[in-house]
Amino acid sequence: MNLHALDYINKNCVEVLEQASKDSGVNEAMIKGVALFAVANGYDKLSQNQKYHFDETIRPLIENVQCSGFYNPYSGDRVDCSAVLPDENLIAYYGHDETYCESCQSEADYMANRREQIERE
Ligand SMILES: [Zn+2]
């Protein structure tokens, strides 16, 4: 669990929380409140009820987040990937639209390089 990533979400991409609230069918404002409280005071200070909502809705955003899968610009295919992103990469994940696990990242870099080469030729 990466509360720094949650802090980042609270400040920069609160729409992630809004979407998660919708997905779990819970009140958006309540989830945002729990998220702010958890960052400010720590998970242990949440009430039982808040912990429940934190675990259901917020925790999956900041723990065991799955790689978004690799997009192949040549074939237009998205390659599914079940790799779990390291917690320390989560801020990067929310800072960019796409963040890949190491393997997908190197694949994406390779594709980008090749594309540059082709364009130069
Ligand atoms: Zn991946």
XYZ file of N, CA, C and O and ligand atoms in Angstrom:
485
model
N 0.850 -1.198 0.000
C 0.000 0.000 0.000
C 0.880 1.241 0.000
O 1.831 1.330 0.754
N 0.566 2.170 -0.888
C 1.399 3.357 -1.050
C 0.560 4.618 -0.803
O -0.132 5.118 -1.681
N 0.649 5.129 0.435
C -0.154 6.309 0.785
C 0.368 7.566 0.092
O -0.380 8.525 -0.089
N 1.635 7.539 -0.312
C 2.150 8.675 -1.091
C 1.430 8.756 -2.432
O 1.138 9.833 -2.922
N 1.177 7.587 -2.994
C 0.444 7.557 -4.259
C -0.979 8.069 -4.048
O -1.524 8.782 -4.883
N -1.565 7.720 -2.905
C -2.916 8.203 -2.612
C -2.912 9.723 -2.437
O -3.816 10.415 -2.904
N -1.877 10.229 -1.792
C -1.723 11.673 -1.640
C -1.654 12.328 -3.023
O -2.287 13.351 -3.284
N -0.903 11.685 -3.893
C -0.776 12.193 -5.259
C -2.143 12.203 -5.956
O -2.514 13.176 -6.612
N -2.888 11.127 -5.787
C -4.229 11.040 -6.391
C -5.126 12.150 -5.846
O -5.816 12.838 -6.596
N -5.093 12.329 -4.513
C -5.931 13.362 -3.892
C -5.654 14.727 -4.498
O -6.562 15.540 -4.676
N -4.385 14.988 -4.785
C -4.008 16.331 -5.223
C -4.065 16.513 -6.733
O -4.285 17.611 -7.215
N -3.803 15.439 -7.474
C -3.617 15.614 -8.915
C -4.608 14.894 -9.805
O -4.800 15.304 -10.948
N -5.143 13.822 -9.348
C -6.058 13.095 -10.243
C -7.186 12.455 -9.448
O -7.343 11.241 -9.421
N -7.962 13.333 -8.831
C -9.039 12.892 -7.970
C -10.120 12.142 -8.769
O -10.919 11.402 -8.207
N -10.084 12.294 -10.090
C -11.057 11.566 -10.929
C -10.876 10.051 -10.806
O -11.814 9.288 -11.047
N -9.679 9.639 -10.431
C -9.437 8.208 -10.196
C -10.314 7.711 -9.045
O -10.903 6.635 -9.112
N -10.428 8.533 -8.002
C -11.284 8.185 -6.866
C -12.759 8.236 -7.254
O -13.551 7.412 -6.803
N -13.092 9.206 -8.086
C -14.485 9.336 -8.515
C -14.910 8.100 -9.307
O -15.992 7.550 -9.113
N -14.023 7.665 -10.196
C -14.320 6.474 -10.996
C -14.436 5.238 -10.094
O -15.354 4.439 -10.239
N -13.507 5.116 -9.152
C -13.525 3.959 -8.254
C -14.808 3.948 -7.421
O -15.389 2.895 -7.165
N -15.263 5.135 -6.995
C -16.507 5.227 -6.223
C -17.683 4.754 -7.059
O -18.540 4.008 -6.586
N -17.705 5.204 -8.303
C -18.776 4.787 -9.202
C -18.763 3.280 -9.374
O -19.798 2.621 -9.320
N -17.553 2.745 -9.596
C -17.431 1.300 -9.812
C -17.939 0.505 -8.610
O -18.500 -0.566 -8.767
N -17.689 1.018 -7.409
C -18.160 0.257 -6.241
C -19.529 0.727 -5.773
O -20.047 0.217 -4.779
N -20.093 1.715 -6.469
C -21.431 2.175 -6.113
C -21.502 2.832 -4.749
O -22.474 2.657 -4.023
N -20.477 3.561 -4.392
C -20.501 4.266 -3.108
C -20.377 5.769 -3.327
O -20.008 6.222 -4.411
N -20.680 6.499 -2.300
C -20.694 7.953 -2.366
C -19.279 8.522 -2.587
O -18.356 8.237 -1.838
N -19.186 9.340 -3.624
C -17.909 9.917 -4.027
C -17.272 10.773 -2.938
O -16.087 10.647 -2.632
N -18.110 11.645 -2.365
C -17.601 12.578 -1.361
C -17.076 11.816 -0.146
O -16.056 12.188 0.453
N -17.764 10.744 0.201
C -17.344 9.938 1.342
C -15.984 9.308 1.066
O -15.090 9.346 1.910
N -15.811 8.743 -0.134
C -14.540 8.102 -0.488
C -13.410 9.125 -0.499
O -12.319 8.880 0.008
N -13.690 10.298 -1.048
C -12.661 11.343 -1.059
C -12.262 11.726 0.357
O -11.091 11.953 0.647
N -13.269 11.793 1.235
C -12.997 12.116 2.637
C -12.129 11.061 3.297
O -11.170 11.381 4.001
N -12.468 9.800 3.060
C -11.676 8.706 3.632
C -10.244 8.758 3.104
O -9.283 8.571 3.851
N -10.099 9.045 1.818
C -8.772 9.098 1.203
C -7.928 10.203 1.826
O -6.751 10.000 2.163
N -8.529 11.366 2.018
C -7.801 12.485 2.624
C -7.421 12.164 4.064
O -6.300 12.427 4.502
N -8.368 11.571 4.769
C -8.132 11.252 6.174
C -7.018 10.218 6.323
O -6.151 10.331 7.195
N -7.034 9.219 5.449
C -6.017 8.158 5.525
C -4.620 8.718 5.274
O -3.658 8.338 5.948
N -4.504 9.639 4.321
C -3.197 10.227 4.032
C -2.739 11.077 5.213
O -1.578 11.028 5.628
N -3.675 11.840 5.780
C -3.310 12.758 6.863
C -3.011 12.018 8.166
O -2.098 12.393 8.905
N -3.762 10.966 8.451
C -3.673 10.354 9.786
C -3.225 8.895 9.790
O -2.964 8.340 10.849
N -3.166 8.291 8.645
C -2.766 6.887 8.581
C -3.969 5.961 8.596
O -5.022 6.299 9.143
N -3.789 4.808 8.025
C -4.864 3.827 7.889
C -5.412 3.403 9.245
O -6.620 3.232 9.427
N -4.541 3.239 10.229
C -4.965 2.729 11.536
C -5.958 3.634 12.248
O -6.694 3.193 13.119
N -5.954 4.913 11.879
C -6.842 5.871 12.546
C -8.254 5.888 11.945
O -9.148 6.548 12.452
N -8.438 5.178 10.865
C -9.772 5.119 10.260
C -10.707 4.309 11.154
O -10.276 3.382 11.839
N -11.984 4.648 11.115
C -12.975 3.848 11.840
C -13.183 2.521 11.107
O -12.746 2.373 9.969
N -13.853 1.578 11.731
C -14.110 0.281 11.090
C -14.802 0.469 9.750
O -14.440 -0.130 8.752
N -15.815 1.323 9.765
C -16.588 1.577 8.562
C -15.725 2.216 7.466
O -15.797 1.849 6.295
N -14.881 3.156 7.876
C -13.991 3.804 6.907
C -12.979 2.807 6.345
O -12.651 2.830 5.163
N -12.486 1.945 7.228
C -11.526 0.930 6.781
C -12.158 0.023 5.733
O -11.521 -0.353 4.764
N -13.417 -0.305 5.984
C -14.130 -1.156 5.036
C -14.132 -0.504 3.649
O -13.789 -1.127 2.651
N -14.509 0.764 3.601
C -14.561 1.456 2.309
C -13.176 1.665 1.729
O -12.976 1.608 0.518
N -12.225 1.899 2.605
C -10.852 2.043 2.137
C -10.404 0.748 1.455
O -9.878 0.765 0.343
N -10.639 -0.373 2.123
C -10.200 -1.665 1.582
C -10.915 -2.017 0.285
O -10.318 -2.547 -0.643
N -12.209 -1.692 0.243
C -13.016 -2.047 -0.930
C -12.684 -1.183 -2.139
O -12.624 -1.674 -3.258
N -12.532 0.101 -1.912
C -12.516 1.047 -3.020
C -11.162 1.707 -3.252
O -10.747 1.912 -4.389
N -10.453 2.024 -2.166
C -9.230 2.800 -2.323
C -7.987 1.913 -2.426
O -7.111 2.139 -3.262
N -7.941 0.880 -1.600
C -6.738 0.045 -1.577
C -6.355 -0.509 -2.954
O -5.173 -0.503 -3.305
N -7.334 -0.973 -3.751
C -6.946 -1.508 -5.069
C -6.268 -0.476 -5.980
O -5.647 -0.847 -6.969
N -6.396 0.807 -5.628
C -5.762 1.852 -6.440
C -4.297 2.041 -6.077
O -3.530 2.615 -6.844
N -3.933 1.589 -4.900
C -2.577 1.890 -4.412
C -1.842 0.641 -3.946
O -0.847 0.720 -3.248
N -2.358 -0.501 -4.318
C -1.708 -1.750 -3.944
C -2.009 -2.804 -4.990
O -3.149 -2.928 -5.449
N -0.998 -3.557 -5.365
C -1.179 -4.612 -6.376
C -1.887 -4.111 -7.627
O -2.793 -4.755 -8.142
N -1.473 -2.945 -8.094
C -2.066 -2.398 -9.312
C -1.477 -3.135 -10.513
O -0.273 -3.327 -10.603
N -2.342 -3.533 -11.406
C -1.871 -4.285 -12.564
C -1.360 -3.384 -13.670
O -1.882 -2.302 -13.902
N -0.359 -3.867 -14.342
C 0.159 -3.229 -15.547
C -0.996 -3.040 -16.532
O -1.871 -3.892 -16.642
N -0.993 -1.899 -17.226
C -2.119 -1.626 -18.130
C -2.016 -2.436 -19.415
O -2.918 -2.404 -20.245
N -0.915 -3.127 -19.585
C -0.749 -3.901 -20.807
C -0.079 -3.056 -21.859
O -0.135 -1.825 -21.831
N 0.549 -3.684 -22.769
C 1.380 -2.990 -23.726
C 0.629 -2.720 -25.022
O -0.029 -3.597 -25.571
N 0.738 -1.497 -25.499
C 0.068 -1.121 -26.739
C 1.069 -1.189 -27.886
O 2.103 -0.518 -27.850
N 0.768 -1.957 -28.855
C 1.652 -2.101 -30.010
C 1.214 -1.142 -31.122
O 0.169 -1.324 -31.723
N 2.048 -0.103 -31.387
C 1.641 0.916 -32.361
C 1.590 0.382 -33.787
O 0.967 0.985 -34.654
N 2.245 -0.736 -34.044
C 2.250 -1.281 -35.402
C 0.978 -2.053 -35.709
O 0.338 -1.853 -36.727
N 0.642 -2.937 -34.810
C -0.537 -3.757 -35.066
C -1.800 -3.124 -34.493
O -2.908 -3.492 -34.854
N -1.607 -2.120 -33.581
C -2.752 -1.505 -32.935
C -3.345 -2.385 -31.847
O -4.408 -2.086 -31.312
N -2.657 -3.455 -31.535
C -3.166 -4.377 -30.526
C -2.719 -3.980 -29.139
O -1.649 -3.433 -28.957
N -3.573 -4.282 -28.209
C -3.158 -4.153 -26.830
C -2.838 -5.547 -26.313
O -3.646 -6.459 -26.439
N -1.648 -5.667 -25.812
C -1.233 -6.952 -25.281
C -1.521 -6.961 -23.784
O -0.998 -6.132 -23.047
N -2.368 -7.844 -23.376
C -2.707 -7.900 -21.955
C -1.502 -8.340 -21.144
O -0.705 -9.137 -21.584
N -1.416 -7.781 -19.981
C -0.291 -8.105 -19.118
C -0.838 -8.230 -17.709
O -1.635 -7.414 -17.272
N -0.442 -9.266 -17.031
C -0.983 -9.466 -15.686
C 0.040 -9.115 -14.615
O -0.166 -9.387 -13.444
N 1.136 -8.476 -15.027
C 2.166 -8.117 -14.056
C 1.634 -7.079 -13.069
O 0.806 -6.242 -13.418
N 2.091 -7.152 -11.846
C 1.692 -6.194 -10.824
C 2.785 -5.135 -10.720
O 3.969 -5.442 -10.683
N 2.367 -3.879 -10.720
C 3.331 -2.789 -10.655
C 3.861 -2.632 -9.232
O 3.092 -2.725 -8.277
N 5.163 -2.378 -9.116
C 5.702 -2.130 -7.781
C 5.065 -0.882 -7.181
O 4.833 0.095 -7.895
N 4.770 -0.918 -5.886
C 4.126 0.221 -5.223
C 4.864 1.531 -5.476
O 4.252 2.583 -5.604
N 6.195 1.469 -5.542
C 6.949 2.722 -5.694
C 6.782 3.332 -7.080
O 7.163 4.470 -7.303
N 6.220 2.587 -8.019
C 5.989 3.144 -9.357
C 4.604 3.745 -9.529
O 4.266 4.231 -10.594
N 3.804 3.695 -8.475
C 2.407 4.082 -8.637
C 2.227 5.562 -8.925
O 1.318 5.949 -9.642
N 3.101 6.394 -8.357
C 2.969 7.829 -8.626
C 3.245 8.089 -10.103
O 2.520 8.843 -10.756
N 4.241 7.397 -10.636
C 4.521 7.506 -12.070
C 3.323 7.001 -12.867
O 2.947 7.578 -13.881
N 2.716 5.944 -12.354
C 1.554 5.367 -13.031
C 0.430 6.395 -13.143
O -0.161 6.571 -14.202
N 0.157 7.095 -12.042
C -0.933 8.069 -12.080
C -0.510 9.382 -12.727
O -1.339 10.173 -13.139
N 0.797 9.597 -12.838
C 1.300 10.814 -13.469
C 1.232 10.739 -14.988
O 1.163 11.749 -15.665
N 1.284 9.539 -15.521
C 1.196 9.353 -16.966
C -0.072 8.581 -17.264
O -0.629 7.937 -16.391
N -0.477 8.632 -18.493
C -1.681 7.882 -18.826
C -1.427 6.385 -18.794
O -2.280 5.602 -18.449
N -0.235 6.015 -19.210
C 0.085 4.599 -19.295
C 1.342 4.346 -18.503
O 2.323 5.040 -18.669
N 1.302 3.370 -17.674
C 2.559 2.938 -17.098
C 2.637 1.440 -17.169
O 1.681 0.735 -16.931
N 3.784 1.003 -17.551
C 3.983 -0.409 -17.794
C 4.875 -1.011 -16.720
O 5.673 -0.324 -16.104
N 4.750 -2.287 -16.588
C 5.734 -3.019 -15.808
C 7.054 -2.949 -16.583
O 7.085 -2.513 -17.728
N 8.130 -3.399 -15.967
C 9.444 -3.289 -16.582
C 9.488 -3.931 -17.965
O 10.067 -3.390 -18.897
N 8.872 -5.066 -18.066
C 8.920 -5.803 -19.322
C 8.175 -5.058 -20.429
O 8.681 -4.900 -21.536
N 6.987 -4.560 -20.121
C 6.232 -3.804 -21.122
C 6.938 -2.498 -21.440
O 6.910 -2.033 -22.573
N 7.565 -1.891 -20.439
C 8.267 -0.637 -20.657
C 9.412 -0.821 -21.646
O 9.594 -0.031 -22.562
N 10.179 -1.880 -21.479
C 11.305 -2.078 -22.390
C 10.789 -2.393 -23.790
O 11.367 -1.981 -24.787
N 9.698 -3.075 -23.866
C 9.062 -3.352 -25.151
C 8.601 -2.045 -25.815
O 8.826 -1.814 -26.995
N 8.005 -1.167 -25.008
C 7.517 0.115 -25.526
C 8.689 0.986 -25.984
O 8.613 1.644 -27.027
N 9.773 0.983 -25.206
C 10.961 1.754 -25.590
C 11.528 1.244 -26.906
O 11.916 2.012 -27.779
N 11.569 -0.058 -27.018
C 12.088 -0.680 -28.226
C 11.268 -0.259 -29.445
O 11.811 0.137 -30.474
N 9.957 -0.300 -29.303
C 9.057 0.096 -30.385
C 9.272 1.556 -30.759
O 9.307 1.912 -31.932
N 9.414 2.399 -29.746
C 9.597 3.829 -29.995
C 10.906 4.064 -30.747
O 10.963 4.856 -31.685
N 11.965 3.356 -30.346
C 13.245 3.486 -31.026
C 13.155 3.045 -32.481
O 13.670 3.695 -33.371
N 12.505 1.929 -32.660
C 12.403 1.397 -34.010
C 11.629 2.337 -34.906
O 11.969 2.555 -36.054
N 10.613 2.920 -34.328
C 9.787 3.844 -35.099
C 10.629 5.060 -35.533
O 10.578 5.479 -36.670
N 11.441 5.565 -34.601
C 12.330 6.684 -34.936
C 13.272 6.317 -36.049
O 13.509 7.090 -36.975
N 13.842 5.124 -35.955
C 14.769 4.669 -36.982
C 14.082 4.605 -38.332
O 14.632 5.077 -39.339
N 12.886 4.052 -38.341
C 12.167 3.912 -39.609
C 11.864 5.290 -40.193
O 12.017 5.532 -41.383
N 11.502 6.218 -39.315
C 11.163 7.560 -39.795
C 12.391 8.293 -40.330
O 12.293 9.138 -41.206
N 13.566 7.975 -39.772
C 14.795 8.633 -40.223
C 15.242 8.110 -41.583
O 15.916 8.820 -42.319
N 14.926 6.877 -41.862
C 15.431 6.268 -43.097
C 14.740 6.809 -44.350
O 13.628 7.268 -44.299
Zn 3.275 -5.319 -18.326
